[in-house]
Amino acid sequence: ANDRIRIGVIGYGNQGRGNAGKHAANVTAICEVDKTRLAAGAAAMAKVSGKEPAQYADYRKLLEDKNVDAVVE
């Protein structure tokens, strides 16, 4: 058992950015098909948590990540 829930974010558009921001300290992975948004999302999460999250362009890879306990879209 973990002391915190590790979150994966699928989509970093307008809604995804808001959802990710609420959980930024616990985000361990982010998925976005747009490379610019993916980089921006990873940088924003790293700024809050101090660690850069894993980055994926395919949501199936994020879902396979054993370091993700829950997902927000």
PDB file of N, H, CA, C and O in Angstrom:
ATOM      1  N   ALA A   1       0.839  -1.189   0.000  1.00  0.00           N
ATOM      2  CA  ALA A   1       0.000   0.000   0.000  1.00  0.00           C
ATOM      3  C   ALA A   1       0.878   1.246   0.000  1.00  0.00           C
ATOM      4  O   ALA A   1       1.926   1.299   0.643  1.00  0.00           O
ATOM      5  N   ASN A   2       0.417   2.230  -0.735  1.00  0.00           N
ATOM      6  H   ASN A   2      -0.435   2.186  -1.257  1.00  0.00           H
ATOM      7  CA  ASN A   2       1.140   3.496  -0.817  1.00  0.00           C
ATOM      8  C   ASN A   2       0.572   4.490   0.182  1.00  0.00           C
ATOM      9  O   ASN A   2      -0.580   4.377   0.601  1.00  0.00           O
ATOM     10  N   ASP A   3       1.377   5.448   0.552  1.00  0.00           N
ATOM     11  H   ASP A   3       2.313   5.540   0.212  1.00  0.00           H
ATOM     12  CA  ASP A   3       0.896   6.484   1.454  1.00  0.00           C
ATOM     13  C   ASP A   3       0.121   7.564   0.707  1.00  0.00           C
ATOM     14  O   ASP A   3      -0.486   8.436   1.330  1.00  0.00           O
ATOM     15  N   ARG A   4       0.138   7.511  -0.622  1.00  0.00           N
ATOM     16  H   ARG A   4       0.631   6.803  -1.128  1.00  0.00           H
ATOM     17  CA  ARG A   4      -0.626   8.456  -1.439  1.00  0.00           C
ATOM     18  C   ARG A   4      -1.078   7.757  -2.718  1.00  0.00           C
ATOM     19  O   ARG A   4      -0.472   6.778  -3.153  1.00  0.00           O
ATOM     20  N   ILE A   5      -2.138   8.271  -3.304  1.00  0.00           N
ATOM     21  H   ILE A   5      -2.631   9.066  -2.950  1.00  0.00           H
ATOM     22  CA  ILE A   5      -2.633   7.726  -4.565  1.00  0.00           C
ATOM     23  C   ILE A   5      -1.852   8.368  -5.699  1.00  0.00           C
ATOM     24  O   ILE A   5      -1.789   9.593  -5.801  1.00  0.00           O
ATOM     25  N   ARG A   6      -1.262   7.550  -6.544  1.00  0.00           N
ATOM     26  H   ARG A   6      -1.312   6.554  -6.462  1.00  0.00           H
ATOM     27  CA  ARG A   6      -0.479   8.030  -7.686  1.00  0.00           C
ATOM     28  C   ARG A   6      -1.426   8.164  -8.882  1.00  0.00           C
ATOM     29  O   ARG A   6      -2.090   7.202  -9.269  1.00  0.00           O
ATOM     30  N   ILE A   7      -1.480   9.351  -9.453  1.00  0.00           N
ATOM     31  H   ILE A   7      -0.940  10.132  -9.138  1.00  0.00           H
ATOM     32  CA  ILE A   7      -2.483   9.676 -10.462  1.00  0.00           C
ATOM     33  C   ILE A   7      -1.869   9.823 -11.846  1.00  0.00           C
ATOM     34  O   ILE A   7      -0.783  10.379 -12.014  1.00  0.00           O
ATOM     35  N   GLY A   8      -2.596   9.308 -12.830  1.00  0.00           N
ATOM     36  H   GLY A   8      -3.477   8.857 -12.694  1.00  0.00           H
ATOM     37  CA  GLY A   8      -2.270   9.496 -14.233  1.00  0.00           C
ATOM     38  C   GLY A   8      -3.290  10.431 -14.847  1.00  0.00           C
ATOM     39  O   GLY A   8      -4.478  10.347 -14.535  1.00  0.00           O
ATOM     40  N   VAL A   9      -2.843  11.316 -15.709  1.00  0.00           N
ATOM     41  H   VAL A   9      -1.878  11.385 -15.962  1.00  0.00           H
ATOM     42  CA  VAL A   9      -3.721  12.285 -16.369  1.00  0.00           C
ATOM     43  C   VAL A   9      -3.800  11.930 -17.842  1.00  0.00           C
ATOM     44  O   VAL A   9      -2.776  11.807 -18.514  1.00  0.00           O
ATOM     45  N   ILE A  10      -5.024  11.763 -18.346  1.00  0.00           N
ATOM     46  H   ILE A  10      -5.856  11.863 -17.800  1.00  0.00           H
ATOM     47  CA  ILE A  10      -5.219  11.519 -19.774  1.00  0.00           C
ATOM     48  C   ILE A  10      -5.855  12.767 -20.361  1.00  0.00           C
ATOM     49  O   ILE A  10      -6.988  13.118 -20.030  1.00  0.00           O
ATOM     50  N   GLY A  11      -5.116  13.428 -21.234  1.00  0.00           N
ATOM     51  H   GLY A  11      -4.196  13.143 -21.503  1.00  0.00           H
ATOM     52  CA  GLY A  11      -5.584  14.652 -21.876  1.00  0.00           C
ATOM     53  C   GLY A  11      -5.201  15.874 -21.060  1.00  0.00           C
ATOM     54  O   GLY A  11      -5.505  15.956 -19.870  1.00  0.00           O
ATOM     55  N   TYR A  12      -4.538  16.820 -21.701  1.00  0.00           N
ATOM     56  H   TYR A  12      -4.291  16.754 -22.667  1.00  0.00           H
ATOM     57  CA  TYR A  12      -4.130  18.035 -21.017  1.00  0.00           C
ATOM     58  C   TYR A  12      -4.645  19.259 -21.759  1.00  0.00           C
ATOM     59  O   TYR A  12      -3.929  20.246 -21.927  1.00  0.00           O
ATOM     60  N   GLY A  13      -5.900  19.182 -22.202  1.00  0.00           N
ATOM     61  H   GLY A  13      -6.482  18.381 -22.066  1.00  0.00           H
ATOM     62  CA  GLY A  13      -6.565  20.337 -22.802  1.00  0.00           C
ATOM     63  C   GLY A  13      -7.141  21.198 -21.695  1.00  0.00           C
ATOM     64  O   GLY A  13      -6.654  21.160 -20.565  1.00  0.00           O
ATOM     65  N   ASN A  14      -8.152  21.960 -21.997  1.00  0.00           N
ATOM     66  H   ASN A  14      -8.548  21.990 -22.915  1.00  0.00           H
ATOM     67  CA  ASN A  14      -8.729  22.873 -21.007  1.00  0.00           C
ATOM     68  C   ASN A  14      -9.219  22.146 -19.747  1.00  0.00           C
ATOM     69  O   ASN A  14      -8.818  22.491 -18.636  1.00  0.00           O
ATOM     70  N   GLN A  15     -10.076  21.152 -19.920  1.00  0.00           N
ATOM     71  H   GLN A  15     -10.402  20.871 -20.823  1.00  0.00           H
ATOM     72  CA  GLN A  15     -10.613  20.421 -18.774  1.00  0.00           C
ATOM     73  C   GLN A  15      -9.521  19.608 -18.088  1.00  0.00           C
ATOM     74  O   GLN A  15      -9.439  19.594 -16.859  1.00  0.00           O
ATOM     75  N   GLY A  16      -8.685  18.934 -18.868  1.00  0.00           N
ATOM     76  H   GLY A  16      -8.752  18.946 -19.866  1.00  0.00           H
ATOM     77  CA  GLY A  16      -7.611  18.122 -18.305  1.00  0.00           C
ATOM     78  C   GLY A  16      -6.624  18.931 -17.492  1.00  0.00           C
ATOM     79  O   GLY A  16      -6.131  18.466 -16.465  1.00  0.00           O
ATOM     80  N   ARG A  17      -6.334  20.131 -17.940  1.00  0.00           N
ATOM     81  H   ARG A  17      -6.734  20.510 -18.775  1.00  0.00           H
ATOM     82  CA  ARG A  17      -5.416  21.012 -17.223  1.00  0.00           C
ATOM     83  C   ARG A  17      -5.991  21.358 -15.845  1.00  0.00           C
ATOM     84  O   ARG A  17      -5.272  21.364 -14.846  1.00  0.00           O
ATOM     85  N   GLY A  18      -7.285  21.641 -15.806  1.00  0.00           N
ATOM     86  H   GLY A  18      -7.869  21.636 -16.617  1.00  0.00           H
ATOM     87  CA  GLY A  18      -7.933  21.948 -14.533  1.00  0.00           C
ATOM     88  C   GLY A  18      -7.931  20.749 -13.600  1.00  0.00           C
ATOM     89  O   GLY A  18      -7.631  20.878 -12.413  1.00  0.00           O
ATOM     90  N   ASN A  19      -8.267  19.577 -14.141  1.00  0.00           N
ATOM     91  H   ASN A  19      -8.511  19.472 -15.105  1.00  0.00           H
ATOM     92  CA  ASN A  19      -8.267  18.369 -13.322  1.00  0.00           C
ATOM     93  C   ASN A  19      -6.866  18.030 -12.821  1.00  0.00           C
ATOM     94  O   ASN A  19      -6.687  17.668 -11.658  1.00  0.00           O
ATOM     95  N   ALA A  20      -5.890  18.148 -13.691  1.00  0.00           N
ATOM     96  H   ALA A  20      -6.035  18.442 -14.635  1.00  0.00           H
ATOM     97  CA  ALA A  20      -4.506  17.844 -13.308  1.00  0.00           C
ATOM     98  C   ALA A  20      -4.019  18.798 -12.230  1.00  0.00           C
ATOM     99  O   ALA A  20      -3.313  18.394 -11.307  1.00  0.00           O
ATOM    100  N   GLY A  21      -4.395  20.057 -12.348  1.00  0.00           N
ATOM    101  H   GLY A  21      -4.969  20.385 -13.099  1.00  0.00           H
ATOM    102  CA  GLY A  21      -3.967  21.054 -11.370  1.00  0.00           C
ATOM    103  C   GLY A  21      -4.437  20.738  -9.961  1.00  0.00           C
ATOM    104  O   GLY A  21      -3.740  21.040  -8.993  1.00  0.00           O
ATOM    105  N   LYS A  22      -5.605  20.135  -9.838  1.00  0.00           N
ATOM    106  H   LYS A  22      -6.170  19.889 -10.625  1.00  0.00           H
ATOM    107  CA  LYS A  22      -6.142  19.773  -8.524  1.00  0.00           C
ATOM    108  C   LYS A  22      -5.344  18.652  -7.866  1.00  0.00           C
ATOM    109  O   LYS A  22      -5.323  18.533  -6.640  1.00  0.00           O
ATOM    110  N   HIS A  23      -4.685  17.827  -8.688  1.00  0.00           N
ATOM    111  H   HIS A  23      -4.702  17.924  -9.683  1.00  0.00           H
ATOM    112  CA  HIS A  23      -3.969  16.657  -8.193  1.00  0.00           C
ATOM    113  C   HIS A  23      -2.473  16.698  -8.492  1.00  0.00           C
ATOM    114  O   HIS A  23      -1.798  15.672  -8.396  1.00  0.00           O
ATOM    115  N   ALA A  24      -1.952  17.853  -8.848  1.00  0.00           N
ATOM    116  H   ALA A  24      -2.500  18.686  -8.925  1.00  0.00           H
ATOM    117  CA  ALA A  24      -0.592  17.989  -9.365  1.00  0.00           C
ATOM    118  C   ALA A  24       0.472  17.337  -8.488  1.00  0.00           C
ATOM    119  O   ALA A  24       1.421  16.753  -9.011  1.00  0.00           O
ATOM    120  N   ALA A  25       0.339  17.422  -7.193  1.00  0.00           N
ATOM    121  H   ALA A  25      -0.432  17.897  -6.767  1.00  0.00           H
ATOM    122  CA  ALA A  25       1.358  16.862  -6.297  1.00  0.00           C
ATOM    123  C   ALA A  25       1.427  15.346  -6.384  1.00  0.00           C
ATOM    124  O   ALA A  25       2.443  14.755  -6.016  1.00  0.00           O
ATOM    125  N   ASN A  26       0.354  14.698  -6.870  1.00  0.00           N
ATOM    126  H   ASN A  26      -0.471  15.178  -7.168  1.00  0.00           H
ATOM    127  CA  ASN A  26       0.301  13.238  -6.930  1.00  0.00           C
ATOM    128  C   ASN A  26       0.363  12.669  -8.338  1.00  0.00           C
ATOM    129  O   ASN A  26       0.242  11.457  -8.514  1.00  0.00           O
ATOM    130  N   VAL A  27       0.549  13.519  -9.349  1.00  0.00           N
ATOM    131  H   VAL A  27       0.647  14.504  -9.206  1.00  0.00           H
ATOM    132  CA  VAL A  27       0.582  13.052 -10.737  1.00  0.00           C
ATOM    133  C   VAL A  27       1.923  12.375 -11.021  1.00  0.00           C
ATOM    134  O   VAL A  27       2.984  12.983 -10.875  1.00  0.00           O
ATOM    135  N   THR A  28       1.855  11.107 -11.428  1.00  0.00           N
ATOM    136  H   THR A  28       0.994  10.614 -11.546  1.00  0.00           H
ATOM    137  CA  THR A  28       3.069  10.364 -11.751  1.00  0.00           C
ATOM    138  C   THR A  28       3.204  10.094 -13.246  1.00  0.00           C
ATOM    139  O   THR A  28       4.269   9.684 -13.708  1.00  0.00           O
ATOM    140  N   ALA A  29       2.120  10.324 -14.014  1.00  0.00           N
ATOM    141  H   ALA A  29       1.255  10.657 -13.639  1.00  0.00           H
ATOM    142  CA  ALA A  29       2.159  10.101 -15.458  1.00  0.00           C
ATOM    143  C   ALA A  29       1.138  11.007 -16.136  1.00  0.00           C
ATOM    144  O   ALA A  29       0.105  11.347 -15.559  1.00  0.00           O
ATOM    145  N   ILE A  30       1.448  11.390 -17.369  1.00  0.00           N
ATOM    146  H   ILE A  30       2.287  11.113 -17.838  1.00  0.00           H
ATOM    147  CA  ILE A  30       0.551  12.236 -18.146  1.00  0.00           C
ATOM    148  C   ILE A  30       0.548  11.735 -19.583  1.00  0.00           C
ATOM    149  O   ILE A  30       1.582  11.343 -20.124  1.00  0.00           O
ATOM    150  N   CYS A  31      -0.632  11.755 -20.189  1.00  0.00           N
ATOM    151  H   CYS A  31      -1.472  12.073 -19.750  1.00  0.00           H
ATOM    152  CA  CYS A  31      -0.789  11.317 -21.573  1.00  0.00           C
ATOM    153  C   CYS A  31      -1.466  12.416 -22.367  1.00  0.00           C
ATOM    154  O   CYS A  31      -2.489  12.960 -21.950  1.00  0.00           O
ATOM    155  N   GLU A  32      -0.892  12.735 -23.507  1.00  0.00           N
ATOM    156  H   GLU A  32      -0.062  12.293 -23.845  1.00  0.00           H
ATOM    157  CA  GLU A  32      -1.459  13.754 -24.398  1.00  0.00           C
ATOM    158  C   GLU A  32      -0.879  13.521 -25.790  1.00  0.00           C
ATOM    159  O   GLU A  32       0.328  13.326 -25.931  1.00  0.00           O
ATOM    160  N   VAL A  33      -1.726  13.540 -26.818  1.00  0.00           N
ATOM    161  H   VAL A  33      -2.706  13.699 -26.703  1.00  0.00           H
ATOM    162  CA  VAL A  33      -1.234  13.312 -28.175  1.00  0.00           C
ATOM    163  C   VAL A  33      -0.513  14.526 -28.743  1.00  0.00           C
ATOM    164  O   VAL A  33       0.364  14.383 -29.595  1.00  0.00           O
ATOM    165  N   ASP A  34      -0.873  15.714 -28.283  1.00  0.00           N
ATOM    166  H   ASP A  34      -1.586  15.830 -27.591  1.00  0.00           H
ATOM    167  CA  ASP A  34      -0.214  16.934 -28.740  1.00  0.00           C
ATOM    168  C   ASP A  34       1.094  17.108 -27.958  1.00  0.00           C
ATOM    169  O   ASP A  34       1.073  17.264 -26.737  1.00  0.00           O
ATOM    170  N   LYS A  35       2.210  17.081 -28.652  1.00  0.00           N
ATOM    171  H   LYS A  35       2.227  16.954 -29.643  1.00  0.00           H
ATOM    172  CA  LYS A  35       3.525  17.123 -27.989  1.00  0.00           C
ATOM    173  C   LYS A  35       3.746  18.416 -27.198  1.00  0.00           C
ATOM    174  O   LYS A  35       4.386  18.398 -26.146  1.00  0.00           O
ATOM    175  N   THR A  36       3.228  19.518 -27.693  1.00  0.00           N
ATOM    176  H   THR A  36       2.709  19.533 -28.548  1.00  0.00           H
ATOM    177  CA  THR A  36       3.390  20.788 -26.995  1.00  0.00           C
ATOM    178  C   THR A  36       2.636  20.776 -25.672  1.00  0.00           C
ATOM    179  O   THR A  36       3.162  21.197 -24.641  1.00  0.00           O
ATOM    180  N   ARG A  37       1.399  20.289 -25.712  1.00  0.00           N
ATOM    181  H   ARG A  37       0.972  19.947 -26.549  1.00  0.00           H
ATOM    182  CA  ARG A  37       0.612  20.184 -24.478  1.00  0.00           C
ATOM    183  C   ARG A  37       1.225  19.179 -23.515  1.00  0.00           C
ATOM    184  O   ARG A  37       1.224  19.393 -22.303  1.00  0.00           O
ATOM    185  N   LEU A  38       1.748  18.085 -24.053  1.00  0.00           N
ATOM    186  H   LEU A  38       1.749  17.912 -25.038  1.00  0.00           H
ATOM    187  CA  LEU A  38       2.380  17.065 -23.208  1.00  0.00           C
ATOM    188  C   LEU A  38       3.561  17.663 -22.457  1.00  0.00           C
ATOM    189  O   LEU A  38       3.700  17.463 -21.250  1.00  0.00           O
ATOM    190  N   ALA A  39       4.394  18.383 -23.155  1.00  0.00           N
ATOM    191  H   ALA A  39       4.281  18.546 -24.135  1.00  0.00           H
ATOM    192  CA  ALA A  39       5.557  19.015 -22.518  1.00  0.00           C
ATOM    193  C   ALA A  39       5.130  20.047 -21.480  1.00  0.00           C
ATOM    194  O   ALA A  39       5.711  20.127 -20.398  1.00  0.00           O
ATOM    195  N   ALA A  40       4.114  20.835 -21.815  1.00  0.00           N
ATOM    196  H   ALA A  40       3.642  20.771 -22.694  1.00  0.00           H
ATOM    197  CA  ALA A  40       3.625  21.848 -20.874  1.00  0.00           C
ATOM    198  C   ALA A  40       3.039  21.192 -19.630  1.00  0.00           C
ATOM    199  O   ALA A  40       3.270  21.659 -18.514  1.00  0.00           O
ATOM    200  N   GLY A  41       2.293  20.128 -19.812  1.00  0.00           N
ATOM    201  H   GLY A  41       2.106  19.748 -20.718  1.00  0.00           H
ATOM    202  CA  GLY A  41       1.705  19.414 -18.680  1.00  0.00           C
ATOM    203  C   GLY A  41       2.752  18.786 -17.791  1.00  0.00           C
ATOM    204  O   GLY A  41       2.668  18.879 -16.566  1.00  0.00           O
ATOM    205  N   ALA A  42       3.738  18.149 -18.392  1.00  0.00           N
ATOM    206  H   ALA A  42       3.806  18.073 -19.387  1.00  0.00           H
ATOM    207  CA  ALA A  42       4.806  17.528 -17.615  1.00  0.00           C
ATOM    208  C   ALA A  42       5.584  18.583 -16.827  1.00  0.00           C
ATOM    209  O   ALA A  42       5.927  18.367 -15.665  1.00  0.00           O
ATOM    210  N   ALA A  43       5.858  19.710 -17.456  1.00  0.00           N
ATOM    211  H   ALA A  43       5.580  19.885 -18.400  1.00  0.00           H
ATOM    212  CA  ALA A  43       6.586  20.786 -16.774  1.00  0.00           C
ATOM    213  C   ALA A  43       5.770  21.353 -15.614  1.00  0.00           C
ATOM    214  O   ALA A  43       6.318  21.619 -14.545  1.00  0.00           O
ATOM    215  N   ALA A  44       4.471  21.538 -15.817  1.00  0.00           N
ATOM    216  H   ALA A  44       4.026  21.321 -16.686  1.00  0.00           H
ATOM    217  CA  ALA A  44       3.615  22.073 -14.755  1.00  0.00           C
ATOM    218  C   ALA A  44       3.539  21.108 -13.569  1.00  0.00           C
ATOM    219  O   ALA A  44       3.581  21.540 -12.417  1.00  0.00           O
ATOM    220  N   MET A  45       3.429  19.820 -13.841  1.00  0.00           N
ATOM    221  H   MET A  45       3.395  19.469 -14.777  1.00  0.00           H
ATOM    222  CA  MET A  45       3.356  18.829 -12.762  1.00  0.00           C
ATOM    223  C   MET A  45       4.696  18.743 -12.025  1.00  0.00           C
ATOM    224  O   MET A  45       4.729  18.615 -10.801  1.00  0.00           O
ATOM    225  N   ALA A  46       5.790  18.814 -12.771  1.00  0.00           N
ATOM    226  H   ALA A  46       5.763  18.918 -13.765  1.00  0.00           H
ATOM    227  CA  ALA A  46       7.124  18.760 -12.160  1.00  0.00           C
ATOM    228  C   ALA A  46       7.378  19.976 -11.275  1.00  0.00           C
ATOM    229  O   ALA A  46       8.038  19.873 -10.241  1.00  0.00           O
ATOM    230  N   LYS A  47       6.860  21.109 -11.681  1.00  0.00           N
ATOM    231  H   LYS A  47       6.324  21.193 -12.521  1.00  0.00           H
ATOM    232  CA  LYS A  47       7.042  22.339 -10.899  1.00  0.00           C
ATOM    233  C   LYS A  47       6.400  22.209  -9.523  1.00  0.00           C
ATOM    234  O   LYS A  47       6.942  22.704  -8.535  1.00  0.00           O
ATOM    235  N   VAL A  48       5.252  21.548  -9.456  1.00  0.00           N
ATOM    236  H   VAL A  48       4.812  21.146 -10.259  1.00  0.00           H
ATOM    237  CA  VAL A  48       4.536  21.389  -8.191  1.00  0.00           C
ATOM    238  C   VAL A  48       5.107  20.241  -7.359  1.00  0.00           C
ATOM    239  O   VAL A  48       5.330  20.386  -6.157  1.00  0.00           O
ATOM    240  N   SER A  49       5.340  19.097  -8.010  1.00  0.00           N
ATOM    241  H   SER A  49       5.159  18.979  -8.987  1.00  0.00           H
ATOM    242  CA  SER A  49       5.734  17.896  -7.265  1.00  0.00           C
ATOM    243  C   SER A  49       7.244  17.749  -7.087  1.00  0.00           C
ATOM    244  O   SER A  49       7.698  17.038  -6.191  1.00  0.00           O
ATOM    245  N   GLY A  50       8.018  18.415  -7.934  1.00  0.00           N
ATOM    246  H   GLY A  50       7.649  18.993  -8.662  1.00  0.00           H
ATOM    247  CA  GLY A  50       9.468  18.259  -7.864  1.00  0.00           C
ATOM    248  C   GLY A  50       9.995  17.084  -8.672  1.00  0.00           C
ATOM    249  O   GLY A  50      11.207  16.881  -8.753  1.00  0.00           O
ATOM    250  N   LYS A  51       9.091  16.302  -9.274  1.00  0.00           N
ATOM    251  H   LYS A  51       8.107  16.466  -9.208  1.00  0.00           H
ATOM    252  CA  LYS A  51       9.475  15.161 -10.106  1.00  0.00           C
ATOM    253  C   LYS A  51       8.747  15.244 -11.436  1.00  0.00           C
ATOM    254  O   LYS A  51       7.556  15.552 -11.484  1.00  0.00           O
ATOM    255  N   GLU A  52       9.470  14.968 -12.517  1.00  0.00           N
ATOM    256  H   GLU A  52      10.437  14.718 -12.478  1.00  0.00           H
ATOM    257  CA  GLU A  52       8.821  14.964 -13.826  1.00  0.00           C
ATOM    258  C   GLU A  52       8.036  13.663 -13.988  1.00  0.00           C
ATOM    259  O   GLU A  52       8.580  12.584 -13.757  1.00  0.00           O
ATOM    260  N   PRO A  53       6.764  13.753 -14.382  1.00  0.00           N
ATOM    261  CA  PRO A  53       5.966  12.541 -14.561  1.00  0.00           C
ATOM    262  C   PRO A  53       6.353  11.800 -15.838  1.00  0.00           C
ATOM    263  O   PRO A  53       6.936  12.377 -16.756  1.00  0.00           O
ATOM    264  N   ALA A  54       6.019  10.512 -15.879  1.00  0.00           N
ATOM    265  H   ALA A  54       5.546  10.043 -15.133  1.00  0.00           H
ATOM    266  CA  ALA A  54       6.183   9.746 -17.115  1.00  0.00           C
ATOM    267  C   ALA A  54       5.277  10.373 -18.164  1.00  0.00           C
ATOM    268  O   ALA A  54       4.200  10.874 -17.842  1.00  0.00           O
ATOM    269  N   GLN A  55       5.717  10.345 -19.428  1.00  0.00           N
ATOM    270  H   GLN A  55       6.593   9.938 -19.690  1.00  0.00           H
ATOM    271  CA  GLN A  55       4.964  10.990 -20.496  1.00  0.00           C
ATOM    272  C   GLN A  55       4.618   9.979 -21.583  1.00  0.00           C
ATOM    273  O   GLN A  55       5.469   9.208 -22.026  1.00  0.00           O
ATOM    274  N   TYR A  56       3.357   9.996 -22.003  1.00  0.00           N
ATOM    275  H   TYR A  56       2.666  10.623 -21.643  1.00  0.00           H
ATOM    276  CA  TYR A  56       2.872   9.057 -23.006  1.00  0.00           C
ATOM    277  C   TYR A  56       2.036   9.779 -24.045  1.00  0.00           C
ATOM    278  O   TYR A  56       1.366  10.766 -23.739  1.00  0.00           O
ATOM    279  N   ALA A  57       2.077   9.280 -25.284  1.00  0.00           N
ATOM    280  H   ALA A  57       2.621   8.478 -25.533  1.00  0.00           H
ATOM    281  CA  ALA A  57       1.202   9.766 -26.341  1.00  0.00           C
ATOM    282  C   ALA A  57       0.027   8.795 -26.531  1.00  0.00           C
ATOM    283  O   ALA A  57      -0.970   9.149 -27.160  1.00  0.00           O
ATOM    284  N   ASP A  58       0.138   7.589 -25.999  1.00  0.00           N
ATOM    285  H   ASP A  58       0.948   7.301 -25.488  1.00  0.00           H
ATOM    286  CA  ASP A  58      -0.888   6.550 -26.115  1.00  0.00           C
ATOM    287  C   ASP A  58      -1.430   6.228 -24.722  1.00  0.00           C
ATOM    288  O   ASP A  58      -0.689   5.767 -23.853  1.00  0.00           O
ATOM    289  N   TYR A  59      -2.713   6.470 -24.517  1.00  0.00           N
ATOM    290  H   TYR A  59      -3.315   6.843 -25.222  1.00  0.00           H
ATOM    291  CA  TYR A  59      -3.307   6.263 -23.188  1.00  0.00           C
ATOM    292  C   TYR A  59      -3.179   4.828 -22.698  1.00  0.00           C
ATOM    293  O   TYR A  59      -3.154   4.594 -21.489  1.00  0.00           O
ATOM    294  N   ARG A  60      -3.097   3.863 -23.610  1.00  0.00           N
ATOM    295  H   ARG A  60      -3.117   4.053 -24.591  1.00  0.00           H
ATOM    296  CA  ARG A  60      -2.968   2.455 -23.205  1.00  0.00           C
ATOM    297  C   ARG A  60      -1.653   2.212 -22.476  1.00  0.00           C
ATOM    298  O   ARG A  60      -1.592   1.393 -21.559  1.00  0.00           O
ATOM    299  N   LYS A  61      -0.615   2.910 -22.874  1.00  0.00           N
ATOM    300  H   LYS A  61      -0.665   3.575 -23.619  1.00  0.00           H
ATOM    301  CA  LYS A  61       0.674   2.790 -22.189  1.00  0.00           C
ATOM    302  C   LYS A  61       0.577   3.355 -20.771  1.00  0.00           C
ATOM    303  O   LYS A  61       1.144   2.790 -19.836  1.00  0.00           O
ATOM    304  N   LEU A  62      -0.142   4.471 -20.611  1.00  0.00           N
ATOM    305  H   LEU A  62      -0.603   4.930 -21.371  1.00  0.00           H
ATOM    306  CA  LEU A  62      -0.337   5.042 -19.281  1.00  0.00           C
ATOM    307  C   LEU A  62      -1.094   4.040 -18.402  1.00  0.00           C
ATOM    308  O   LEU A  62      -0.743   3.848 -17.238  1.00  0.00           O
ATOM    309  N   LEU A  63      -2.125   3.407 -18.954  1.00  0.00           N
ATOM    310  H   LEU A  63      -2.410   3.564 -19.900  1.00  0.00           H
ATOM    311  CA  LEU A  63      -2.918   2.454 -18.179  1.00  0.00           C
ATOM    312  C   LEU A  63      -2.114   1.220 -17.771  1.00  0.00           C
ATOM    313  O   LEU A  63      -2.448   0.565 -16.783  1.00  0.00           O
ATOM    314  N   GLU A  64      -1.067   0.901 -18.515  1.00  0.00           N
ATOM    315  H   GLU A  64      -0.796   1.433 -19.317  1.00  0.00           H
ATOM    316  CA  GLU A  64      -0.192  -0.231 -18.188  1.00  0.00           C
ATOM    317  C   GLU A  64       0.860   0.122 -17.142  1.00  0.00           C
ATOM    318  O   GLU A  64       1.481  -0.770 -16.565  1.00  0.00           O
ATOM    319  N   ASP A  65       1.065   1.400 -16.894  1.00  0.00           N
ATOM    320  H   ASP A  65       0.561   2.125 -17.363  1.00  0.00           H
ATOM    321  CA  ASP A  65       2.086   1.880 -15.966  1.00  0.00           C
ATOM    322  C   ASP A  65       1.748   1.448 -14.534  1.00  0.00           C
ATOM    323  O   ASP A  65       0.709   1.835 -13.999  1.00  0.00           O
ATOM    324  N   LYS A  66       2.606   0.663 -13.925  1.00  0.00           N
ATOM    325  H   LYS A  66       3.451   0.348 -14.359  1.00  0.00           H
ATOM    326  CA  LYS A  66       2.384   0.149 -12.566  1.00  0.00           C
ATOM    327  C   LYS A  66       2.522   1.241 -11.501  1.00  0.00           C
ATOM    328  O   LYS A  66       2.188   1.012 -10.339  1.00  0.00           O
ATOM    329  N   ASN A  67       3.009   2.417 -11.884  1.00  0.00           N
ATOM    330  H   ASN A  67       3.281   2.603 -12.828  1.00  0.00           H
ATOM    331  CA  ASN A  67       3.146   3.533 -10.937  1.00  0.00           C
ATOM    332  C   ASN A  67       1.919   4.430 -10.931  1.00  0.00           C
ATOM    333  O   ASN A  67       1.949   5.512 -10.344  1.00  0.00           O
ATOM    334  N   VAL A  68       0.834   3.995 -11.580  1.00  0.00           N
ATOM    335  H   VAL A  68       0.810   3.116 -12.057  1.00  0.00           H
ATOM    336  CA  VAL A  68      -0.411   4.756 -11.629  1.00  0.00           C
ATOM    337  C   VAL A  68      -1.496   3.958 -10.908  1.00  0.00           C
ATOM    338  O   VAL A  68      -1.781   2.812 -11.257  1.00  0.00           O
ATOM    339  N   ASP A  69      -2.093   4.584  -9.898  1.00  0.00           N
ATOM    340  H   ASP A  69      -1.861   5.515  -9.614  1.00  0.00           H
ATOM    341  CA  ASP A  69      -3.173   3.943  -9.140  1.00  0.00           C
ATOM    342  C   ASP A  69      -4.552   4.374  -9.626  1.00  0.00           C
ATOM    343  O   ASP A  69      -5.500   3.591  -9.552  1.00  0.00           O
ATOM    344  N   ALA A  70      -4.683   5.602 -10.122  1.00  0.00           N
ATOM    345  H   ALA A  70      -3.913   6.238 -10.183  1.00  0.00           H
ATOM    346  CA  ALA A  70      -5.969   6.136 -10.552  1.00  0.00           C
ATOM    347  C   ALA A  70      -5.725   7.075 -11.735  1.00  0.00           C
ATOM    348  O   ALA A  70      -4.611   7.554 -11.948  1.00  0.00           O
ATOM    349  N   VAL A  71      -6.792   7.325 -12.498  1.00  0.00           N
ATOM    350  H   VAL A  71      -7.697   6.935 -12.324  1.00  0.00           H
ATOM    351  CA  VAL A  71      -6.690   8.154 -13.696  1.00  0.00           C
ATOM    352  C   VAL A  71      -7.744   9.249 -13.658  1.00  0.00           C
ATOM    353  O   VAL A  71      -8.881   9.009 -13.253  1.00  0.00           O
ATOM    354  N   VAL A  72      -7.362  10.459 -14.084  1.00  0.00           N
ATOM    355  H   VAL A  72      -6.438  10.653 -14.413  1.00  0.00           H
ATOM    356  CA  VAL A  72      -8.314  11.535 -14.307  1.00  0.00           C
ATOM    357  C   VAL A  72      -8.244  11.927 -15.778  1.00  0.00           C
ATOM    358  O   VAL A  72      -7.192  11.829 -16.409  1.00  0.00           O
ATOM    359  N   GLU A  73      -9.364  12.365 -16.308  1.00  0.00           N
ATOM    360  H   GLU A  73     -10.219  12.445 -15.795  1.00  0.00           H
ATOM    361  CA  GLU A  73      -9.420  12.782 -17.710  1.00  0.00           C
ATOM    362  C   GLU A  73      -9.778  14.235 -17.800  1.00  0.00           C
ATOM    363  O   GLU A  73      -9.876  14.780 -18.899  1.00  0.00           O
TER     364      GLU A  73
END
